[in-house]
Short mmCIF file of C-alpha atoms and ligand atoms in Angstrom, two decimals:
data_model
loop_
_atom_site.label_atom_id
_atom_site.label_comp_id
_atom_site.label_asym_id
_atom_site.label_seq_id
_atom_site.Cartn_x
_atom_site.Cartn_y
_atom_site.Cartn_z
CA MET E 1 -59.11 -26.11 -60.57
CA ILE E 2 -58.66 -22.47 -59.54
CA LEU E 3 -56.28 -19.80 -60.81
CA VAL E 4 -54.66 -17.68 -58.10
CA THR E 5 -52.62 -14.59 -58.99
CA GLY E 6 -49.95 -13.24 -56.65
CA GLY E 7 -49.81 -16.58 -54.85
CA ALA E 8 -46.13 -16.20 -53.93
CA GLY E 9 -46.77 -13.06 -51.86
CA PHE E 10 -47.81 -12.79 -48.23
CA ILE E 11 -51.57 -13.38 -48.35
CA GLY E 12 -51.57 -15.29 -51.65
CA SER E 13 -49.10 -17.91 -50.41
CA ASN E 14 -51.04 -18.36 -47.17
CA PHE E 15 -54.17 -18.76 -49.27
CA VAL E 16 -52.63 -21.41 -51.56
CA LEU E 17 -51.20 -23.35 -48.60
CA ASP E 18 -54.54 -23.25 -46.76
CA TRP E 19 -56.53 -24.11 -49.88
CA LEU E 20 -54.53 -27.27 -50.43
CA THR E 21 -54.89 -28.39 -46.83
CA GLN E 22 -58.69 -28.02 -47.13
CA SER E 23 -59.23 -29.34 -50.65
CA ASP E 24 -57.68 -31.49 -53.34
CA GLU E 25 -58.69 -29.05 -56.01
CA PRO E 26 -55.52 -27.99 -57.87
CA VAL E 27 -54.22 -24.44 -57.98
CA ILE E 28 -52.47 -22.65 -60.83
CA ASN E 29 -50.41 -19.94 -59.22
CA LEU E 30 -49.48 -17.03 -61.52
CA ASP E 31 -46.92 -14.68 -60.02
CA VAL E 32 -44.33 -12.40 -61.61
CA LEU E 33 -42.11 -12.62 -58.48
CA THR E 34 -41.48 -8.98 -57.63
CA TYR E 35 -39.38 -8.27 -54.53
CA ALA E 36 -42.50 -9.30 -52.52
CA GLY E 37 -43.00 -12.64 -54.24
CA ASN E 38 -41.07 -15.53 -52.77
CA LEU E 39 -41.21 -19.17 -53.82
CA GLU E 40 -39.72 -20.12 -50.46
CA ASN E 41 -43.20 -19.42 -49.01
CA LEU E 42 -44.40 -22.43 -51.00
CA THR E 43 -41.62 -24.88 -50.13
CA ASP E 44 -44.13 -27.15 -48.37
CA LEU E 45 -45.76 -27.72 -51.78
CA SER E 46 -42.63 -28.75 -53.67
CA GLY E 47 -43.40 -31.90 -55.66
CA ASP E 48 -47.13 -31.56 -54.95
CA PRO E 49 -48.90 -32.18 -58.28
CA ARG E 50 -51.89 -30.08 -57.13
CA HIS E 51 -49.80 -26.90 -57.31
CA LEU E 52 -48.67 -25.51 -60.66
CA PHE E 53 -46.52 -22.39 -60.39
CA VAL E 54 -46.37 -20.14 -63.47
CA HIS E 55 -43.88 -17.28 -63.55
CA GLY E 56 -45.68 -14.43 -65.30
CA ASP E 57 -47.51 -11.15 -65.24
CA ILE E 58 -51.27 -10.61 -64.80
CA GLY E 59 -50.85 -7.90 -67.44
CA ASN E 60 -49.77 -10.45 -70.07
CA PHE E 61 -53.09 -11.05 -71.86
CA ASP E 62 -51.78 -13.89 -74.07
CA LEU E 63 -50.27 -15.78 -71.17
CA VAL E 64 -53.41 -15.49 -69.02
CA ALA E 65 -55.63 -16.40 -71.97
CA LYS E 66 -53.56 -19.53 -72.61
CA LEU E 67 -53.60 -20.56 -68.96
CA LEU E 68 -57.37 -20.18 -68.86
CA ALA E 69 -57.86 -22.11 -72.12
CA ASP E 70 -55.49 -24.92 -71.09
CA HIS E 71 -56.65 -25.41 -67.50
CA LYS E 72 -60.27 -24.22 -67.52
CA PRO E 73 -60.43 -22.99 -63.92
CA HIS E 74 -63.86 -22.37 -62.40
CA ALA E 75 -62.54 -19.37 -60.47
CA VAL E 76 -59.83 -16.71 -60.63
CA ILE E 77 -58.73 -15.12 -57.36
CA ASN E 78 -56.72 -11.95 -57.86
CA PHE E 79 -54.18 -11.20 -55.12
CA ALA E 80 -51.48 -9.83 -57.44
CA ALA E 81 -50.65 -6.22 -56.64
CA GLU E 82 -48.09 -3.75 -55.47
CA SER E 83 -49.13 -3.52 -51.83
CA HIS E 84 -46.90 -1.20 -49.80
CA VAL E 85 -48.13 2.35 -49.16
CA ASP E 86 -44.65 3.82 -48.52
CA ARG E 87 -43.33 2.40 -51.80
CA SER E 88 -46.32 3.92 -53.61
CA ILE E 89 -45.30 7.32 -52.22
CA HIS E 90 -41.69 6.91 -53.39
CA GLY E 91 -42.67 5.50 -56.80
CA PRO E 92 -46.34 5.29 -57.85
CA GLU E 93 -45.72 4.08 -61.42
CA ASP E 94 -45.51 0.34 -60.62
CA PHE E 95 -48.79 0.66 -58.71
CA ILE E 96 -50.55 2.12 -61.71
CA GLN E 97 -49.10 -0.54 -63.99
CA THR E 98 -49.88 -3.58 -61.88
CA ASN E 99 -52.91 -2.59 -59.87
CA ILE E 100 -54.78 -0.74 -62.61
CA VAL E 101 -53.41 -1.77 -66.02
CA GLY E 102 -52.58 -5.30 -64.85
CA THR E 103 -56.05 -5.83 -63.37
CA PHE E 104 -57.61 -4.44 -66.54
CA ARG E 105 -55.70 -6.88 -68.77
CA LEU E 106 -56.48 -9.75 -66.44
CA LEU E 107 -60.17 -8.82 -66.59
CA GLU E 108 -60.03 -8.71 -70.37
CA ALA E 109 -58.52 -12.19 -70.57
CA VAL E 110 -61.02 -13.54 -68.05
CA ARG E 111 -63.94 -11.92 -69.86
CA ALA E 112 -62.88 -13.48 -73.17
CA TYR E 113 -62.60 -16.91 -71.52
CA TRP E 114 -65.86 -16.64 -69.56
CA SER E 115 -67.83 -15.40 -72.60
CA ASN E 116 -67.06 -18.65 -74.40
CA LEU E 117 -68.10 -20.89 -71.51
CA GLU E 118 -71.51 -22.52 -71.62
CA GLY E 119 -74.14 -23.87 -69.25
CA GLU E 120 -73.06 -24.81 -65.74
CA SER E 121 -69.40 -23.83 -66.32
CA LYS E 122 -70.48 -20.33 -67.25
CA GLY E 123 -73.03 -20.03 -64.45
CA SER E 124 -70.70 -21.16 -61.68
CA PHE E 125 -67.57 -19.28 -62.79
CA ARG E 126 -66.33 -16.54 -60.40
CA PHE E 127 -63.72 -13.76 -60.52
CA LEU E 128 -62.82 -12.79 -56.95
CA HIS E 129 -60.89 -9.55 -56.56
CA VAL E 130 -58.97 -9.12 -53.29
CA SER E 131 -58.97 -5.49 -52.21
CA THR E 132 -58.38 -3.32 -49.20
CA ASP E 133 -60.18 -1.15 -46.65
CA GLU E 134 -57.82 1.72 -47.60
CA VAL E 135 -60.09 2.57 -50.55
CA TYR E 136 -62.56 4.09 -48.06
CA GLY E 137 -60.04 6.67 -46.84
CA SER E 138 -59.48 7.69 -43.25
CA LEU E 139 -61.89 7.68 -40.28
CA GLY E 140 -62.17 10.18 -37.45
CA LYS E 141 -61.92 8.91 -33.88
CA ASP E 142 -65.68 8.54 -33.39
CA ASP E 143 -66.77 7.68 -36.93
CA PRO E 144 -68.56 4.38 -37.46
CA ALA E 145 -66.44 1.64 -39.02
CA PHE E 146 -66.32 1.27 -42.83
CA ARG E 147 -69.35 -0.41 -44.36
CA GLU E 148 -69.64 -1.65 -47.94
CA THR E 149 -71.78 1.42 -48.67
CA ASN E 150 -69.11 3.96 -47.66
CA ARG E 151 -67.95 6.16 -50.50
CA TYR E 152 -64.47 5.62 -51.91
CA GLU E 153 -61.98 8.27 -50.71
CA PRO E 154 -58.50 6.82 -51.33
CA ASN E 155 -55.62 8.96 -50.07
CA SER E 156 -52.38 7.30 -51.24
CA PRO E 157 -51.24 6.26 -54.71
CA TYR E 158 -51.57 2.66 -53.47
CA SER E 159 -55.17 3.02 -52.29
CA ALA E 160 -56.10 5.08 -55.35
CA SER E 161 -54.75 2.32 -57.61
CA LYS E 162 -56.66 -0.33 -55.66
CA ALA E 163 -59.82 1.81 -55.81
CA ALA E 164 -59.43 2.07 -59.58
CA SER E 165 -59.07 -1.69 -59.86
CA ASP E 166 -62.20 -2.21 -57.73
CA HIS E 167 -64.11 0.12 -60.06
CA LEU E 168 -62.94 -1.81 -63.11
CA VAL E 169 -64.07 -5.08 -61.54
CA ARG E 170 -67.45 -3.56 -60.74
CA ALA E 171 -67.77 -2.20 -64.28
CA TYR E 172 -67.01 -5.60 -65.83
CA HIS E 173 -69.93 -7.02 -63.89
CA HIS E 174 -72.36 -4.26 -64.75
CA THR E 175 -71.34 -3.91 -68.38
CA TYR E 176 -70.43 -7.44 -69.42
CA GLY E 177 -72.12 -9.53 -66.75
CA LEU E 178 -68.81 -11.03 -65.56
CA PRO E 179 -69.62 -12.85 -62.29
CA VAL E 180 -67.36 -10.95 -59.89
CA LEU E 181 -66.95 -10.75 -56.14
CA THR E 182 -64.87 -8.11 -54.35
CA THR E 183 -63.50 -8.30 -50.83
CA ASN E 184 -62.16 -5.27 -48.92
CA CYS E 185 -60.02 -6.36 -46.02
CA SER E 186 -58.24 -4.64 -43.15
CA ASN E 187 -54.55 -5.03 -42.17
CA ASN E 188 -53.34 -8.63 -42.20
CA TYR E 189 -50.51 -10.10 -40.15
CA GLY E 190 -49.04 -13.58 -39.78
CA PRO E 191 -46.50 -15.94 -41.38
CA TYR E 192 -44.62 -14.89 -44.55
CA HIS E 193 -45.36 -11.19 -44.05
CA PHE E 194 -42.60 -9.25 -45.78
CA PRO E 195 -40.59 -7.23 -43.21
CA GLU E 196 -41.24 -3.86 -44.84
CA LYS E 197 -44.65 -3.79 -43.12
CA LEU E 198 -45.05 -2.69 -39.50
CA ILE E 199 -45.41 -5.98 -37.59
CA PRO E 200 -42.68 -8.08 -39.26
CA LEU E 201 -40.39 -5.03 -39.48
CA VAL E 202 -40.66 -4.44 -35.74
CA ILE E 203 -40.00 -8.10 -34.91
CA HIS E 204 -37.01 -8.18 -37.26
CA ASN E 205 -35.54 -4.88 -36.05
CA ALA E 206 -36.07 -5.75 -32.40
CA LEU E 207 -34.14 -9.00 -32.72
CA ALA E 208 -31.41 -7.26 -34.73
CA GLY E 209 -30.98 -4.56 -32.03
CA LYS E 210 -32.16 -1.85 -34.41
CA PRO E 211 -34.58 1.08 -33.83
CA LEU E 212 -38.32 0.35 -33.93
CA PRO E 213 -39.55 3.25 -36.10
CA ILE E 214 -42.88 4.82 -35.15
CA TYR E 215 -44.26 7.21 -37.77
CA GLY E 216 -45.53 10.47 -36.26
CA ASP E 217 -47.19 10.06 -32.85
CA GLY E 218 -47.96 6.35 -33.28
CA GLN E 219 -51.65 6.92 -32.55
CA GLN E 220 -52.85 5.88 -36.02
CA ILE E 221 -55.31 3.02 -35.74
CA ARG E 222 -55.42 -0.13 -37.85
CA ASP E 223 -57.86 -3.06 -37.61
CA TRP E 224 -55.74 -6.22 -37.51
CA LEU E 225 -56.74 -9.59 -38.94
CA TYR E 226 -54.73 -12.81 -38.75
CA VAL E 227 -53.96 -13.83 -42.33
CA LYS E 228 -55.49 -17.33 -42.02
CA ASP E 229 -58.79 -15.66 -41.12
CA HIS E 230 -58.58 -13.57 -44.27
CA CYS E 231 -58.03 -16.79 -46.24
CA SER E 232 -61.05 -18.49 -44.68
CA ALA E 233 -63.19 -15.42 -45.44
CA ILE E 234 -62.13 -15.46 -49.10
CA ARG E 235 -62.94 -19.17 -49.37
CA ARG E 236 -66.36 -18.49 -47.88
CA VAL E 237 -67.08 -15.57 -50.23
CA LEU E 238 -66.01 -17.69 -53.19
CA GLU E 239 -68.30 -20.48 -52.07
CA ALA E 240 -71.42 -18.51 -51.23
CA GLY E 241 -70.97 -14.78 -51.93
CA ARG E 242 -73.63 -13.10 -54.06
CA VAL E 243 -72.36 -12.22 -57.52
CA GLY E 244 -71.62 -8.51 -57.97
CA GLU E 245 -71.45 -7.88 -54.21
CA THR E 246 -68.57 -6.56 -52.14
CA TYR E 247 -67.77 -7.92 -48.69
CA ASN E 248 -65.79 -6.13 -45.99
CA ILE E 249 -63.47 -8.43 -44.02
CA GLY E 250 -61.96 -7.40 -40.69
CA GLY E 251 -60.87 -8.67 -37.32
CA TRP E 252 -62.80 -6.39 -34.95
CA ASN E 253 -59.33 -5.57 -33.58
CA GLU E 254 -58.70 -1.83 -33.73
CA LYS E 255 -55.33 -0.92 -32.22
CA PRO E 256 -53.11 2.18 -32.25
CA ASN E 257 -49.71 1.44 -33.80
CA LEU E 258 -47.87 2.23 -30.58
CA GLU E 259 -49.92 -0.34 -28.69
CA VAL E 260 -49.13 -2.97 -31.34
CA VAL E 261 -45.42 -2.24 -31.04
CA HIS E 262 -45.54 -2.40 -27.23
CA THR E 263 -47.36 -5.75 -27.45
CA LEU E 264 -44.67 -7.11 -29.78
CA CYS E 265 -41.95 -5.92 -27.41
CA THR E 266 -43.62 -7.59 -24.43
CA ILE E 267 -44.01 -10.93 -26.24
CA LEU E 268 -40.39 -10.78 -27.42
CA ASP E 269 -39.22 -9.95 -23.86
CA GLU E 270 -40.85 -13.20 -22.80
CA LEU E 271 -39.97 -15.50 -25.74
CA SER E 272 -36.56 -14.17 -26.75
CA PRO E 273 -35.20 -11.75 -24.12
CA ARG E 274 -32.42 -9.31 -24.98
CA VAL E 275 -29.00 -10.53 -23.89
CA ASP E 276 -28.55 -7.39 -21.75
CA GLY E 277 -31.88 -8.14 -19.99
CA LYS E 278 -33.32 -4.74 -20.97
CA PRO E 279 -36.82 -4.43 -22.50
CA TYR E 280 -37.18 -4.22 -26.28
CA GLU E 281 -39.32 -1.12 -25.94
CA GLU E 282 -36.09 0.82 -25.30
CA GLN E 283 -35.55 0.49 -29.06
CA ILE E 284 -38.73 2.45 -29.92
CA THR E 285 -37.85 5.57 -31.96
CA TYR E 286 -40.21 8.25 -33.26
CA VAL E 287 -39.54 9.19 -36.89
CA LYS E 288 -40.98 11.55 -39.46
CA ASP E 289 -44.57 10.71 -40.39
CA ARG E 290 -45.77 9.12 -43.64
CA PRO E 291 -47.09 11.88 -45.97
CA GLY E 292 -50.90 11.84 -46.05
CA HIS E 293 -50.93 9.17 -43.33
CA ASP E 294 -54.47 7.84 -42.82
CA ARG E 295 -55.41 8.21 -39.17
CA ARG E 296 -57.81 5.36 -38.61
CA TYR E 297 -59.17 2.31 -40.41
CA ALA E 298 -61.91 0.13 -38.97
CA ILE E 299 -63.99 -2.50 -40.71
CA ASP E 300 -67.62 -3.27 -40.00
CA ALA E 301 -67.63 -6.95 -40.91
CA SER E 302 -71.27 -7.57 -40.06
CA LYS E 303 -72.42 -8.15 -43.67
CA ILE E 304 -70.14 -11.16 -44.20
CA GLU E 305 -71.16 -12.53 -40.80
CA ARG E 306 -74.88 -12.04 -41.42
CA GLU E 307 -74.95 -13.32 -45.01
CA LEU E 308 -72.21 -15.93 -45.01
CA GLY E 309 -71.75 -16.82 -41.34
CA TRP E 310 -68.05 -15.89 -41.30
CA ARG E 311 -66.23 -14.58 -38.22
CA PRO E 312 -62.50 -14.53 -37.50
CA ALA E 313 -61.20 -17.45 -35.45
CA GLU E 314 -58.24 -15.61 -33.91
CA THR E 315 -58.25 -12.72 -31.45
CA PHE E 316 -55.37 -10.25 -31.69
CA ASP E 317 -53.79 -11.82 -28.59
CA THR E 318 -53.75 -15.35 -30.02
CA GLY E 319 -52.79 -14.29 -33.56
CA ILE E 320 -49.95 -11.98 -32.59
CA ARG E 321 -48.38 -14.59 -30.32
CA LYS E 322 -48.49 -17.20 -33.11
CA THR E 323 -46.95 -14.64 -35.44
CA VAL E 324 -44.02 -13.77 -33.16
CA ARG E 325 -43.37 -17.45 -32.61
CA TRP E 326 -43.42 -18.07 -36.37
CA TYR E 327 -40.77 -15.37 -36.94
CA LEU E 328 -38.61 -16.75 -34.15
CA ASP E 329 -38.87 -20.23 -35.65
CA ASN E 330 -38.23 -19.06 -39.21
CA GLN E 331 -35.17 -16.83 -38.94
CA ALA E 332 -33.67 -18.41 -42.09
CA TRP E 333 -36.69 -17.21 -44.12
CA VAL E 334 -36.27 -13.73 -42.63
CA SER E 335 -32.56 -13.53 -43.41
CA ASN E 336 -33.14 -14.70 -46.99
CA VAL E 337 -35.77 -12.05 -47.68
CA THR E 338 -33.87 -9.27 -45.94
CA SER E 339 -30.66 -9.64 -47.91
CA GLY E 340 -29.89 -7.69 -51.09
CA THR E 341 -32.37 -5.13 -52.36
CA TYR E 342 -34.34 -5.05 -49.09
CA ARG E 343 -31.46 -3.04 -47.57
CA GLN E 344 -31.69 -0.43 -50.33
CA TRP E 345 -35.39 0.03 -49.54
CA LEU E 346 -34.62 0.59 -45.85
CA ASP E 347 -32.06 3.27 -46.72
CA LYS E 348 -34.54 5.00 -49.03
CA ASN E 349 -37.51 4.89 -46.65
CA TYR E 350 -35.91 5.50 -43.27
CA GLU E 351 -32.86 7.71 -43.91
CA ALA E 352 -35.07 10.67 -44.83
CA ARG E 353 -37.18 10.20 -41.68
CA ALA E 354 -34.31 10.41 -39.20
P1 LIG C 401 -47.60 -8.80 -51.34
O1 LIG C 401 -46.96 -7.53 -51.81
O2 LIG C 401 -47.00 -9.55 -50.22
O3 LIG C 401 -47.70 -9.82 -52.56
C1 LIG C 401 -48.08 -9.44 -53.85
C2 LIG C 401 -47.76 -10.59 -54.79
O4 LIG C 401 -48.18 -10.22 -56.10
C3 LIG C 401 -46.25 -10.89 -54.90
O5 LIG C 401 -46.03 -12.27 -54.87
C4 LIG C 401 -45.86 -10.31 -56.25
O6 LIG C 401 -44.76 -10.98 -56.85
C5 LIG C 401 -47.14 -10.52 -57.03
N1 LIG C 401 -47.27 -9.60 -58.17
C6 LIG C 401 -47.04 -8.26 -58.18
N2 LIG C 401 -47.24 -7.76 -59.39
C7 LIG C 401 -47.63 -8.81 -60.18
C8 LIG C 401 -48.00 -8.93 -61.55
N3 LIG C 401 -48.00 -7.86 -62.35
N4 LIG C 401 -48.35 -10.14 -62.03
C9 LIG C 401 -48.33 -11.23 -61.22
N5 LIG C 401 -47.97 -11.17 -59.91
C10 LIG C 401 -47.64 -9.98 -59.40
O7 LIG C 401 -49.10 -8.41 -51.07
P2 LIG C 401 -50.11 -9.00 -49.98
O8 LIG C 401 -49.92 -8.25 -48.71
O9 LIG C 401 -50.03 -10.48 -49.99
O10 LIG C 401 -51.49 -8.53 -50.61
C11 LIG C 401 -52.19 -9.35 -51.54
C12 LIG C 401 -53.45 -8.62 -51.99
O11 LIG C 401 -54.27 -8.33 -50.85
C13 LIG C 401 -53.16 -7.25 -52.63
O12 LIG C 401 -54.06 -7.08 -53.69
C14 LIG C 401 -53.43 -6.24 -51.52
O13 LIG C 401 -53.86 -5.01 -52.07
C15 LIG C 401 -54.55 -6.95 -50.78
N6 LIG C 401 -54.64 -6.63 -49.34
C16 LIG C 401 -53.55 -6.72 -48.53
C17 LIG C 401 -53.69 -6.47 -47.16
C18 LIG C 401 -52.52 -6.58 -46.20
O14 LIG C 401 -52.67 -6.24 -45.03
N7 LIG C 401 -51.36 -7.05 -46.63
C19 LIG C 401 -54.95 -6.14 -46.64
C20 LIG C 401 -56.04 -6.05 -47.51
C21 LIG C 401 -55.88 -6.32 -48.85
O1 LIG C 402 -55.50 -1.71 -44.44
C1 LIG C 402 -55.06 -2.68 -45.35
C2 LIG C 402 -53.68 -2.35 -45.83
O2 LIG C 402 -52.79 -2.63 -44.75
C3 LIG C 402 -53.28 -3.11 -47.08
O3 LIG C 402 -54.11 -2.74 -48.14
C4 LIG C 402 -51.81 -2.81 -47.45
O4 LIG C 402 -51.42 -3.61 -48.55
C5 LIG C 402 -50.96 -3.16 -46.24
O5 LIG C 402 -49.61 -2.85 -46.52
C6 LIG C 402 -51.42 -2.39 -45.00
O6 LIG C 402 -51.19 -0.97 -45.16
P1 LIG C 402 -50.65 -0.06 -43.96
O7 LIG C 402 -50.04 1.15 -44.53
O8 LIG C 402 -51.68 0.11 -42.91
O9 LIG C 402 -49.53 -1.09 -43.38
P2 LIG C 402 -48.04 -0.84 -42.83
O10 LIG C 402 -47.61 -2.12 -42.19
O11 LIG C 402 -47.16 -0.24 -43.87
O12 LIG C 402 -48.25 0.23 -41.70
C7 LIG C 402 -49.13 -0.03 -40.60
C8 LIG C 402 -49.16 1.23 -39.75
O13 LIG C 402 -47.87 1.37 -39.11
C9 LIG C 402 -49.38 2.50 -40.55
O14 LIG C 402 -50.14 3.39 -39.76
C10 LIG C 402 -47.96 3.06 -40.74
C11 LIG C 402 -47.24 2.61 -39.48
N1 LIG C 402 -45.79 2.34 -39.61
C12 LIG C 402 -45.38 1.52 -40.63
C13 LIG C 402 -44.04 1.23 -40.79
C14 LIG C 402 -43.57 0.35 -41.93
C15 LIG C 402 -44.89 2.86 -38.70
O15 LIG C 402 -45.28 3.57 -37.75
N2 LIG C 402 -43.56 2.56 -38.85
C16 LIG C 402 -43.09 1.79 -39.88
O16 LIG C 402 -41.85 1.60 -39.98
#
């Protein structure tokens, strides 16, 4: 059995769904269900005895300790986090609480559990911490892509909180011997991506006839990875990663934001044309930039390929098409997650950029 945290969010739910199609090993899924956590992502698992959902906080030491003692997982995979950069600019406090304090308490509970294990159970136990490429800061146009040896230079409250959590994980290995693995991944996209992030937001706004907001000049570069590829990389690191190591995960798909938005518009023109026959790109609108906006991220994923034989299966062209199709086929999911408090977030984030 494994314990997954944040398994009702975007990447965590994809991970749980994929895990249970590949293996019969049960999953305990601990998630506090913030605005980003959604049990509807896991509907396919309803009634499946291999999936045990627990509503709770990674920062609740007693709860985590009890789950570990009761279920004796051989691995903990930590996805739980506040994950949206713009929200961290509007309100950093939750990021400090969950990403730093929450990870610390989770580590404490895991350390207490692991210290009491013996023999093979102790030797094979793993704590895998899911992190981001944003901890490395921003690259210039001609800089080489991020390697695991790059220094940490986080620029937003979000990336600073993730950097702090990575450091705690590292320290628990060096100080206490906890068998940890850390992965630093680039931008994911795919099914169940909450429409506050660029790709699902653009698909949603396009179909709703709303503006497609481009921050600044739209020339910021991100390195896109289809979420199922991130999941397969995590499984591979869990299976064969060297304890105490970090692994960069990326898609070898660097794209400027404007190009991504144009691609989405073109696919939508083909799969779901506007009723007036005009192209979706007419909805593109330039808005005020994100403060401290990182210019370029790029991942050098050669270590995970060399050591563990992992490469992404999807290209950007295949992954983005699957993604658009998924959103078109799952409009009920989109309308459920975009009701209520989602609207308040849009007012807060976009009104000031007009
Ligand atoms: P998400 O915001 O979609 O989901 C986060 C999940 O964590 C939600 O289900 C939420 O309810 C849960 N959660 C939040 N606080 C919690 C707490 N205190 N206790 C228990 N559960 C809690 O995030 P995501 O995009 O799926 O990202 C998952 C992880 O991957 C994060 O750690 C993020 O930093 C990292 N990451 C994300 C990306 C990306 O492109 N989305 C890329 C690299 C790394
Ligand atoms: O690099 C990995 C990171 O990718 C993860 O750690 C984060 O959790 C994840 O949210 C993502 O961060 P970004 O800030 O890169 O993702 P976002 O989708 O918010 O923005 C992608 C780019 O698009 C970024 O340059 C900002 C820009 N953007 C975003 C939005 C929401 C716009 O131009 N307009 C928008 O409305």
